[in-house]
GROMACS .gro file of N, CA and C in nm:
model
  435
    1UNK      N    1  -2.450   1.082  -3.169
    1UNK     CA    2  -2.357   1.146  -3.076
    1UNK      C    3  -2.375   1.084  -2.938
    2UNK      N    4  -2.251   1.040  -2.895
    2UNK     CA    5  -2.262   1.000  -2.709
    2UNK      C    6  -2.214   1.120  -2.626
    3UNK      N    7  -2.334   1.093  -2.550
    3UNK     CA    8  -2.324   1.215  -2.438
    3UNK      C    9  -2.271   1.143  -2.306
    4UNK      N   10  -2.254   1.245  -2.205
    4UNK     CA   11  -2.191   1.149  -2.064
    4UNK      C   12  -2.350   1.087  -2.027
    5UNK      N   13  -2.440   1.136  -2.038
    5UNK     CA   14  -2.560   1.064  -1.977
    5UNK      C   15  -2.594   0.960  -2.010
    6UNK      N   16  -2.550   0.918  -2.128
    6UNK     CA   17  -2.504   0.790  -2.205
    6UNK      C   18  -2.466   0.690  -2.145
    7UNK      N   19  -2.375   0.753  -2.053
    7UNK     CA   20  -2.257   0.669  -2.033
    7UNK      C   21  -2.264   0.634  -1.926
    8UNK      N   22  -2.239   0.460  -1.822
    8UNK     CA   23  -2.242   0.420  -1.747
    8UNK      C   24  -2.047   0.352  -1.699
    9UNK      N   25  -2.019   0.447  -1.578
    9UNK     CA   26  -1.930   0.431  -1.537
    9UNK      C   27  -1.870   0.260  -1.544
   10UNK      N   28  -1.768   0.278  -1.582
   10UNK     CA   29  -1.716   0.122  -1.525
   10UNK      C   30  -1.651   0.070  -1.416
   11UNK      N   31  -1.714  -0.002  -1.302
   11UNK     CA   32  -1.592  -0.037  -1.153
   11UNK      C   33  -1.499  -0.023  -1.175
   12UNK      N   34  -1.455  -0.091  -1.266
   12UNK     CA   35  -1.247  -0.057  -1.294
   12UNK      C   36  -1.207   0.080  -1.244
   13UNK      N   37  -1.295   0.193  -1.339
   13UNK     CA   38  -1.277   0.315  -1.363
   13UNK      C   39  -1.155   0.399  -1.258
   14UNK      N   40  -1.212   0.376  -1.126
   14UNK     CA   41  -1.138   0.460  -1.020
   14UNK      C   42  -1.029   0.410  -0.997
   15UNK      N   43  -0.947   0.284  -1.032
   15UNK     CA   44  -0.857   0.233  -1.045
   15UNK      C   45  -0.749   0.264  -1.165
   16UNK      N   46  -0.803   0.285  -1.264
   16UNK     CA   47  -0.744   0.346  -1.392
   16UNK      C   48  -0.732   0.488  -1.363
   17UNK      N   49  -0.808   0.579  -1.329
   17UNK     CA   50  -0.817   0.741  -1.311
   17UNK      C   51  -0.683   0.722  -1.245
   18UNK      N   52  -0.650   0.650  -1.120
   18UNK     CA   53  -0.609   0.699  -1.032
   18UNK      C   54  -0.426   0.676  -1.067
   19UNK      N   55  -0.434   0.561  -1.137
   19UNK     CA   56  -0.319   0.524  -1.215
   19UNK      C   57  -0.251   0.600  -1.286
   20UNK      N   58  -0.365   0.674  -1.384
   20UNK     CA   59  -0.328   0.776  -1.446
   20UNK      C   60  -0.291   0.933  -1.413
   21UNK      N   61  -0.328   0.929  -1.273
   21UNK     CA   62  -0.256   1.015  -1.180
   21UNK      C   63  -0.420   1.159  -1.200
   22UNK      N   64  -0.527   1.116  -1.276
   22UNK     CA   65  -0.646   1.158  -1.215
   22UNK      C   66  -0.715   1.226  -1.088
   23UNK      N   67  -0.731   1.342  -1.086
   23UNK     CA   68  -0.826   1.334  -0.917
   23UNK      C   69  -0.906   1.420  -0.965
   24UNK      N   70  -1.003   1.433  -0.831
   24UNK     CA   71  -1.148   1.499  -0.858
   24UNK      C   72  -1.057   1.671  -0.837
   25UNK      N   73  -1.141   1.742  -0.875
   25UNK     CA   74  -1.125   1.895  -0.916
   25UNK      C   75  -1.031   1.936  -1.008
   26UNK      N   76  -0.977   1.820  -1.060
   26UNK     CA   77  -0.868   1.877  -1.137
   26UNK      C   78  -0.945   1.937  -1.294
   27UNK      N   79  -0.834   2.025  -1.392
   27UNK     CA   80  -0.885   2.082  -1.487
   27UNK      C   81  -0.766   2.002  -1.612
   28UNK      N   82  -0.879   1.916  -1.705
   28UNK     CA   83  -0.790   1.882  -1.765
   28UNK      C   84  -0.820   1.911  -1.918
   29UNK      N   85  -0.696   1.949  -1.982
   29UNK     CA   86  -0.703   1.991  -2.124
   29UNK      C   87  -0.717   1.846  -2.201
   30UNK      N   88  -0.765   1.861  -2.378
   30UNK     CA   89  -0.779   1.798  -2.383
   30UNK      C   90  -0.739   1.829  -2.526
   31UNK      N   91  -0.663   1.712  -2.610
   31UNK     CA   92  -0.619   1.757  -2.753
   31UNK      C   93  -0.628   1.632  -2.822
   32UNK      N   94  -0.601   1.669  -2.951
   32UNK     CA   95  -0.589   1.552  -3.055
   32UNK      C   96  -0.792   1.438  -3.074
   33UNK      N   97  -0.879   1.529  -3.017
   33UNK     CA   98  -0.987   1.474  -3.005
   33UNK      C   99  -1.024   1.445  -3.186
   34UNK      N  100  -1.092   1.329  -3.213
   34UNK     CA  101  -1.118   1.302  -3.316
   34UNK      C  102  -1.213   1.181  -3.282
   35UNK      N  103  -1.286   1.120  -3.401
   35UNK     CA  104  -1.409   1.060  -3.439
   35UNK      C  105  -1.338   0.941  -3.382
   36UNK      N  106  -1.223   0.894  -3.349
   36UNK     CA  107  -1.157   0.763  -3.338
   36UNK      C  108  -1.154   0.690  -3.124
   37UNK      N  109  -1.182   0.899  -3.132
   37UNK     CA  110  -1.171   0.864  -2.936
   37UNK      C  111  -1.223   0.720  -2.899
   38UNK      N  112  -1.214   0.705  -2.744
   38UNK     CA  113  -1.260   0.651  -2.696
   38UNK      C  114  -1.361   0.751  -2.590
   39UNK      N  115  -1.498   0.766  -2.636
   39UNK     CA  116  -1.608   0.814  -2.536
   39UNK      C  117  -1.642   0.720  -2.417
   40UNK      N  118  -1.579   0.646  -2.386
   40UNK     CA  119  -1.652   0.582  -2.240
   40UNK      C  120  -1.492   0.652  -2.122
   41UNK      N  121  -1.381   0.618  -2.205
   41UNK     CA  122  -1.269   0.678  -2.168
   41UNK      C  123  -1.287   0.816  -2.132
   42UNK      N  124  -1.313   0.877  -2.178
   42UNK     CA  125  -1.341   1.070  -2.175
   42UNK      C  126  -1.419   1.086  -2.078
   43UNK      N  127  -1.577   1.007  -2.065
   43UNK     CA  128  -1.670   1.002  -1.955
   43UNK      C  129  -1.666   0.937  -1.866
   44UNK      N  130  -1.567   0.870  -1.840
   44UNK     CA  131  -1.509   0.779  -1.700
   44UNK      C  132  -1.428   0.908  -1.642
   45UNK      N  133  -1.334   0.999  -1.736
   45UNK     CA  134  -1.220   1.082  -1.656
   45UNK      C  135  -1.339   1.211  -1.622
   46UNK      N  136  -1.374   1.217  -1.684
   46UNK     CA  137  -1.492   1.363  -1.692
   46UNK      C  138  -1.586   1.320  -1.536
   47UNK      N  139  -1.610   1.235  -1.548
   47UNK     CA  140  -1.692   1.176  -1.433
   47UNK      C  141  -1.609   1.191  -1.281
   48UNK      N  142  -1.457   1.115  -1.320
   48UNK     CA  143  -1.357   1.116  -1.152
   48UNK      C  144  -1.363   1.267  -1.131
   49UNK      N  145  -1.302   1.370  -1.227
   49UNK     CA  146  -1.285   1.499  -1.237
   49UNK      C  147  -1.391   1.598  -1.185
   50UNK      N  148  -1.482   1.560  -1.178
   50UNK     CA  149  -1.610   1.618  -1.148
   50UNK      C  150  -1.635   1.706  -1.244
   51UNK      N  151  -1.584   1.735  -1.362
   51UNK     CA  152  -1.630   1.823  -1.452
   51UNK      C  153  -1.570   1.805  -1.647
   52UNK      N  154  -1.608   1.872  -1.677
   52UNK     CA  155  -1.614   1.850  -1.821
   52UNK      C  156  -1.429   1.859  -1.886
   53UNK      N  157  -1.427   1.812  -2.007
   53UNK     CA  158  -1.276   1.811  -2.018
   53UNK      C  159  -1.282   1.912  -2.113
   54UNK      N  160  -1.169   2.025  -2.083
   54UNK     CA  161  -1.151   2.126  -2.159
   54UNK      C  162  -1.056   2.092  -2.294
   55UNK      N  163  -1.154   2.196  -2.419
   55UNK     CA  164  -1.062   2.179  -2.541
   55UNK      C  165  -0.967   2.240  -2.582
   56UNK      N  166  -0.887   2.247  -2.742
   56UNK     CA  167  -0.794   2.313  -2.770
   56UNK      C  168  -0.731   2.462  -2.734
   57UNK      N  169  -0.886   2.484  -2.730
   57UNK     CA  170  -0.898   2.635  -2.735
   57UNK      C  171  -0.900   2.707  -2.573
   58UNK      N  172  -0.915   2.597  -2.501
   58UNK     CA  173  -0.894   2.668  -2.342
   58UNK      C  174  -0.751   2.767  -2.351
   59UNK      N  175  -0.760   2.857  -2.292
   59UNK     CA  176  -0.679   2.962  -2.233
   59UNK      C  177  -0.595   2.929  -2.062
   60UNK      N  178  -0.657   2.915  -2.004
   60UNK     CA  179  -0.644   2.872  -1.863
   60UNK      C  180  -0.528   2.745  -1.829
   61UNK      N  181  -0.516   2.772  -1.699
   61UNK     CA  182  -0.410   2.654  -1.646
   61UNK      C  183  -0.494   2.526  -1.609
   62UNK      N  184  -0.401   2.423  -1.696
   62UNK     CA  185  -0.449   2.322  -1.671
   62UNK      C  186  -0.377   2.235  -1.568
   63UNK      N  187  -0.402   2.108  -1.516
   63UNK     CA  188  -0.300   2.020  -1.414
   63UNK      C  189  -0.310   1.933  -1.458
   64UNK      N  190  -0.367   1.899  -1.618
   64UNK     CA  191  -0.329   1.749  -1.658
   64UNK      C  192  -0.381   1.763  -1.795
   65UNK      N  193  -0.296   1.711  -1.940
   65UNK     CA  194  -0.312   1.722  -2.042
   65UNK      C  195  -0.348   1.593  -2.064
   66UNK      N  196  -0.477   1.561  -2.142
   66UNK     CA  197  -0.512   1.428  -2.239
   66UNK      C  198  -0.463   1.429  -2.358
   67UNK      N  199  -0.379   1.374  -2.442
   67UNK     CA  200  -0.334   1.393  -2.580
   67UNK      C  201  -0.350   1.227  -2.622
   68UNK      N  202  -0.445   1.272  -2.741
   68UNK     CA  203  -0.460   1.126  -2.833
   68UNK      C  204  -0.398   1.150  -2.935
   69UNK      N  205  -0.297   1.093  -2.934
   69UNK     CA  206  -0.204   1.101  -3.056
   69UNK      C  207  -0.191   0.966  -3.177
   70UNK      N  208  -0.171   0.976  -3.288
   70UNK     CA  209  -0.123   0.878  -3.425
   70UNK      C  210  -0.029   0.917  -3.452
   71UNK      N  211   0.056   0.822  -3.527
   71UNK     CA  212   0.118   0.847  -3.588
   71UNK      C  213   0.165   0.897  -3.716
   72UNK      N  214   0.030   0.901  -3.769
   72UNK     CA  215   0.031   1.014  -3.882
   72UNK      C  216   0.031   1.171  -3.841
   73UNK      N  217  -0.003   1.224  -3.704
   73UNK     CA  218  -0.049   1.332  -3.655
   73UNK      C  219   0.070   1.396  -3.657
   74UNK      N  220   0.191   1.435  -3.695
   74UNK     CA  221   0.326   1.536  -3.688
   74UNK      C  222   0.405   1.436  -3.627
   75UNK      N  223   0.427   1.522  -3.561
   75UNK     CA  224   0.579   1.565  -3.481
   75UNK      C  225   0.524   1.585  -3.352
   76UNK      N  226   0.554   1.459  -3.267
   76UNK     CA  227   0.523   1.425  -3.112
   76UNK      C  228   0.601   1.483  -2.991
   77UNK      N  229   0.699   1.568  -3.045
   77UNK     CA  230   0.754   1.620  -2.959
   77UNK      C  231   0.761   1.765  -2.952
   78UNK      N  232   0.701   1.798  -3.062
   78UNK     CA  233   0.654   1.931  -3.089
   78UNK      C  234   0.540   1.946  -2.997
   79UNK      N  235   0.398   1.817  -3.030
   79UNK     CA  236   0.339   1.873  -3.007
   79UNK      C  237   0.306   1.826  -2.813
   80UNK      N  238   0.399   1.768  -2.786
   80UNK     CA  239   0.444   1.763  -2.625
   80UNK      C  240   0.446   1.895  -2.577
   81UNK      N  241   0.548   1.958  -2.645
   81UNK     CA  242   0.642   2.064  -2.619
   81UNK      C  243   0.530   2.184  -2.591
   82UNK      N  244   0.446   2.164  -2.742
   82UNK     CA  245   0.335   2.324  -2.733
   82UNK      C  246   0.239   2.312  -2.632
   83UNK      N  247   0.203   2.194  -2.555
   83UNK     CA  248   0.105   2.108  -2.494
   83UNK      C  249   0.142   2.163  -2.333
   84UNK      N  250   0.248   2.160  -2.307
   84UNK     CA  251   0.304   2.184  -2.173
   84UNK      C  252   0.299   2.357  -2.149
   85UNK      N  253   0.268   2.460  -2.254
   85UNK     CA  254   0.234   2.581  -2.243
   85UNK      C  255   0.123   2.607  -2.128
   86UNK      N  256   0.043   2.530  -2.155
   86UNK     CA  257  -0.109   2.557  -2.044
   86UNK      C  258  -0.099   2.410  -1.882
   87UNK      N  259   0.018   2.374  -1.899
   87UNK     CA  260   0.021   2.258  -1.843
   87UNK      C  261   0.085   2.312  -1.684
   88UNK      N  262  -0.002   2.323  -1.577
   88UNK     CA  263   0.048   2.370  -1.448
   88UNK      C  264   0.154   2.327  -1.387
   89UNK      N  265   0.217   2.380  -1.307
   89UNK     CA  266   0.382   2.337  -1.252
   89UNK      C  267   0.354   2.196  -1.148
   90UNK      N  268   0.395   2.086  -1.195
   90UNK     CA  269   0.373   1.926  -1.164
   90UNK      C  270   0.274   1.907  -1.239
   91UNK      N  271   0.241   1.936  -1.343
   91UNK     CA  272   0.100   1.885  -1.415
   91UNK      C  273   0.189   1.767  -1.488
   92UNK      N  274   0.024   1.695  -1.567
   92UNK     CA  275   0.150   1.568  -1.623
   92UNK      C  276   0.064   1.556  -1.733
   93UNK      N  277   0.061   1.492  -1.832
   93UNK     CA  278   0.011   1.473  -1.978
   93UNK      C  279  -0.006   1.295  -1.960
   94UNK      N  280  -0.069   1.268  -2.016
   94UNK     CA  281  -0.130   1.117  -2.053
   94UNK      C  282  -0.168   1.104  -2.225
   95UNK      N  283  -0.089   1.062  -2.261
   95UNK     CA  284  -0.106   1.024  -2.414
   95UNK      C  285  -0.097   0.909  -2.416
   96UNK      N  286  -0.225   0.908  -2.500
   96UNK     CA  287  -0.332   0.803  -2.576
   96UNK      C  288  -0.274   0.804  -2.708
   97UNK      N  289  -0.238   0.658  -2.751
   97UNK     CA  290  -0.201   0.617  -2.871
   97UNK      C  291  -0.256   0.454  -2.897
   98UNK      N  292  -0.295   0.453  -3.044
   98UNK     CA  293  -0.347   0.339  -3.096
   98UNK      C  294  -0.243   0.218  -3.023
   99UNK      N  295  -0.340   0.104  -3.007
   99UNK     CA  296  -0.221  -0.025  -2.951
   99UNK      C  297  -0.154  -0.043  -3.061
  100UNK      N  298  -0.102  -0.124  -3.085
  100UNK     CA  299   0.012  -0.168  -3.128
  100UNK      C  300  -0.050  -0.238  -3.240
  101UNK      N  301  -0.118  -0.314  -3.262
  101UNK     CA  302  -0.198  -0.363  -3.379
  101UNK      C  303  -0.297  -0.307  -3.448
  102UNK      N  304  -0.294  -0.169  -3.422
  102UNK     CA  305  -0.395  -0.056  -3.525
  102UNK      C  306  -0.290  -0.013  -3.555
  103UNK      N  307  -0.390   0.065  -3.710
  103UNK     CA  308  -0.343   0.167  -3.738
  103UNK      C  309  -0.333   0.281  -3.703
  104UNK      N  310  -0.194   0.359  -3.720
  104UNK     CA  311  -0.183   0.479  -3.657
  104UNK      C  312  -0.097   0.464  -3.504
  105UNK      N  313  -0.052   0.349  -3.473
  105UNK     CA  314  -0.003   0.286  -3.382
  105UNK      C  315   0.183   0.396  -3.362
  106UNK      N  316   0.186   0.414  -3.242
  106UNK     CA  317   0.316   0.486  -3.249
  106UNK      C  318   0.418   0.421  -3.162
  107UNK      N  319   0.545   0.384  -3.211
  107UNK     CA  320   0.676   0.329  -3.151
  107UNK      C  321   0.703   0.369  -3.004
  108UNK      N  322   0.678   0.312  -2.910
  108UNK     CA  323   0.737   0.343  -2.800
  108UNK      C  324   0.850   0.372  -2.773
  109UNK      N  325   0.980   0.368  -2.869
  109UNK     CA  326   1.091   0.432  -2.861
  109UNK      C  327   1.052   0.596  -2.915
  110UNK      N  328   1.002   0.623  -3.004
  110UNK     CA  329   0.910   0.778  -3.031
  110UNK      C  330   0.873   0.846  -2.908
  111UNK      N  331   0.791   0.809  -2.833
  111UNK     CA  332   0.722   0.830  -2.749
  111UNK      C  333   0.862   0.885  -2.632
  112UNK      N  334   0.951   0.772  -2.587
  112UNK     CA  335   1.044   0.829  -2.498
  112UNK      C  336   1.127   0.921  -2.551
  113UNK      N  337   1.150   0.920  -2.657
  113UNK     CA  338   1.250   1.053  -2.753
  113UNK      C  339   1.202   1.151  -2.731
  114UNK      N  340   1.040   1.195  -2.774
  114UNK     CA  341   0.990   1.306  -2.733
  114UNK      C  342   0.955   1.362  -2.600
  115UNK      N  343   0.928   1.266  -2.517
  115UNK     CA  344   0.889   1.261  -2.321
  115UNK      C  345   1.047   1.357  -2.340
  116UNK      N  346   1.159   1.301  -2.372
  116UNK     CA  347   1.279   1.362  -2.328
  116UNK      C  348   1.307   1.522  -2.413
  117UNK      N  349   1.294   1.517  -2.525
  117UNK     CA  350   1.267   1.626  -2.619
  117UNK      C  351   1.178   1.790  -2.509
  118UNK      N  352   1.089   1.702  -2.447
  118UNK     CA  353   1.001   1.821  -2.400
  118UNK      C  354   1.023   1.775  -2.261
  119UNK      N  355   1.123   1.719  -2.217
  119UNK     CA  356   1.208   1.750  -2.061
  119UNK      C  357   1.128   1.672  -2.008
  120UNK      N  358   1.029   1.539  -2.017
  120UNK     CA  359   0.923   1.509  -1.946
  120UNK      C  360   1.033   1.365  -1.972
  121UNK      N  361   0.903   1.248  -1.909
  121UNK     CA  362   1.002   1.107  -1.914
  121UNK      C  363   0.875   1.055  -1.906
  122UNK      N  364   0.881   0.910  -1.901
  122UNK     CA  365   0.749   0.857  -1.908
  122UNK      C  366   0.733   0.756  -1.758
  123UNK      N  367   0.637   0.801  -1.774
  123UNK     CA  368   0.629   0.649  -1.587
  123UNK      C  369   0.526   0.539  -1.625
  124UNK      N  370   0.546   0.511  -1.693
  124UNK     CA  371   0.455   0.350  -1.731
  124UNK      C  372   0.323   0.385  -1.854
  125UNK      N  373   0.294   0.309  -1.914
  125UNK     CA  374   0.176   0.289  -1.964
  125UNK      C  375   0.087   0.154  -1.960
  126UNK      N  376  -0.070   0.180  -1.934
  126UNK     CA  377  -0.167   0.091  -1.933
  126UNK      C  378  -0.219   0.135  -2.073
  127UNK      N  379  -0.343  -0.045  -2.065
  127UNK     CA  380  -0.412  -0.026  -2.182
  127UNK      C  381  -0.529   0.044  -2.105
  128UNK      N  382  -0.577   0.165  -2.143
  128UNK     CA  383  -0.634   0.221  -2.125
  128UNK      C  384  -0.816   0.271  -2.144
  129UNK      N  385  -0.811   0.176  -2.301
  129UNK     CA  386  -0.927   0.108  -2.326
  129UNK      C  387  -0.919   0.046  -2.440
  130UNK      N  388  -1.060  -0.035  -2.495
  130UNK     CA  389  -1.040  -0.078  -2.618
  130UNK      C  390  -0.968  -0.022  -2.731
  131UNK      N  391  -0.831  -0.055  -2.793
  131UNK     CA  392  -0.775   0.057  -2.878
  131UNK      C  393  -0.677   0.150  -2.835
  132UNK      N  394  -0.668   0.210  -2.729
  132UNK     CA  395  -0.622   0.240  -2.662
  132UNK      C  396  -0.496   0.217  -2.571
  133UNK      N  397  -0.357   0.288  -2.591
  133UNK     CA  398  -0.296   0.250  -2.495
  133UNK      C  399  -0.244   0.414  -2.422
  134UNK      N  400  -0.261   0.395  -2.310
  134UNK     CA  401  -0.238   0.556  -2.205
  134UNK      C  402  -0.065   0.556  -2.169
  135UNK      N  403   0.019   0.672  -2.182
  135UNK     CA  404   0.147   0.655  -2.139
  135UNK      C  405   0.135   0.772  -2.060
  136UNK      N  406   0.207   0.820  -1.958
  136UNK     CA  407   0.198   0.900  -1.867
  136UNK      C  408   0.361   0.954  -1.883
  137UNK      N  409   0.337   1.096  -1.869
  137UNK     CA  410   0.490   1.184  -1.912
  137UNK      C  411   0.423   1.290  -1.799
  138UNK      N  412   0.546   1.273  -1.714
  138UNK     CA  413   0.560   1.355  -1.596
  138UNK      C  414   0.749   1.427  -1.602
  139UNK      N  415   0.758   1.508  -1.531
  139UNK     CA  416   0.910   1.600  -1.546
  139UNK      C  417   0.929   1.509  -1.438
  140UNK      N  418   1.092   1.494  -1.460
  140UNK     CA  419   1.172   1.408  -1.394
  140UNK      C  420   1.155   1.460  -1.240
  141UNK      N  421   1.187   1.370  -1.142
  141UNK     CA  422   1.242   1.417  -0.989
  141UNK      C  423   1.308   1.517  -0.943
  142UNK      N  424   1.352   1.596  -0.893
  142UNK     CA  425   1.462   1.643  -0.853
  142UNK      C  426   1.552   1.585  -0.760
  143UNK      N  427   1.681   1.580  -0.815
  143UNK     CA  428   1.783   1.500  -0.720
  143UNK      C  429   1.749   1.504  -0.602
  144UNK      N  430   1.776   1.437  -0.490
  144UNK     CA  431   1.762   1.488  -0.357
  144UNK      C  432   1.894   1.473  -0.314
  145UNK      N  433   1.961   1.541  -0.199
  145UNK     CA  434   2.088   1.515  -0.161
  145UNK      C  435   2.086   1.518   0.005
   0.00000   0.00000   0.00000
């Protein structure tokens, strides 16, 4: 088992957090966790955050959802949709999906179907770590006039 004490930050790190729209005090949920994570990923955000990443089972408002998703895992817009229940007003979700040459790898046309499905849109994705690619789904702008 890797623990955060394990784990030695990477320089990049505060550059990626911050990309990913990351900051310190925030409370972030955390879903789709499985044996496949990336643990240096989890303890780089756990680390900017100043605190531990909450699981399925949190109750509480969150301001930023982690979702590692496959494509064997359902229905991505479902589980957008149920995800944004605990998700605070401007909170934003970051889903983690296999790159493109693993398995379990999910269509980036998927990905924007559902961002739109659950009223969200996507603002870019990085590779996020080995295996790993991060897409960021935030609710659209409001017009300005």
């Amino acid at each position: 088992m890797v623990t955060a004490a394990d784990h030695t930050p990477d320089p990049e790190a505060t550059v990626l957090m911050a990309r990913l729209g990351f900051a310190s005090g925030q409370v972030v949920q955390e879903f789709g966790y499985d044996s496949d994570v990336d643990d240096d990923l989890r303890f780089a955000i756990e680390d900017h955050i100043g605190a531990e990443l909450e699981d399925e089972d949190y109750t509480g408002v969150a301001d930023a959802v982690l979702f590692w998703w496959r494509d064997e895992d359902g229905d991505l817009a479902d589980a957008v949709v149920d995800a944004l229940a605990s998700l605070e007003e401007g909170g934003f979700v970051v889903l983690l999906t296999p790159k493109s040459d693993r398995a379990g790898r999910v269509d980036p046309a998927l990905i924007d179907e559902s961002a739109s499905t659950a009223g969200l849109h996507t603002s870019g994705s990085v590779n996020a770590c080995p295996g790993w690619t991060a897409t960021r789904l935030v609710a659209p702008r409001s017009v300005r006039r």
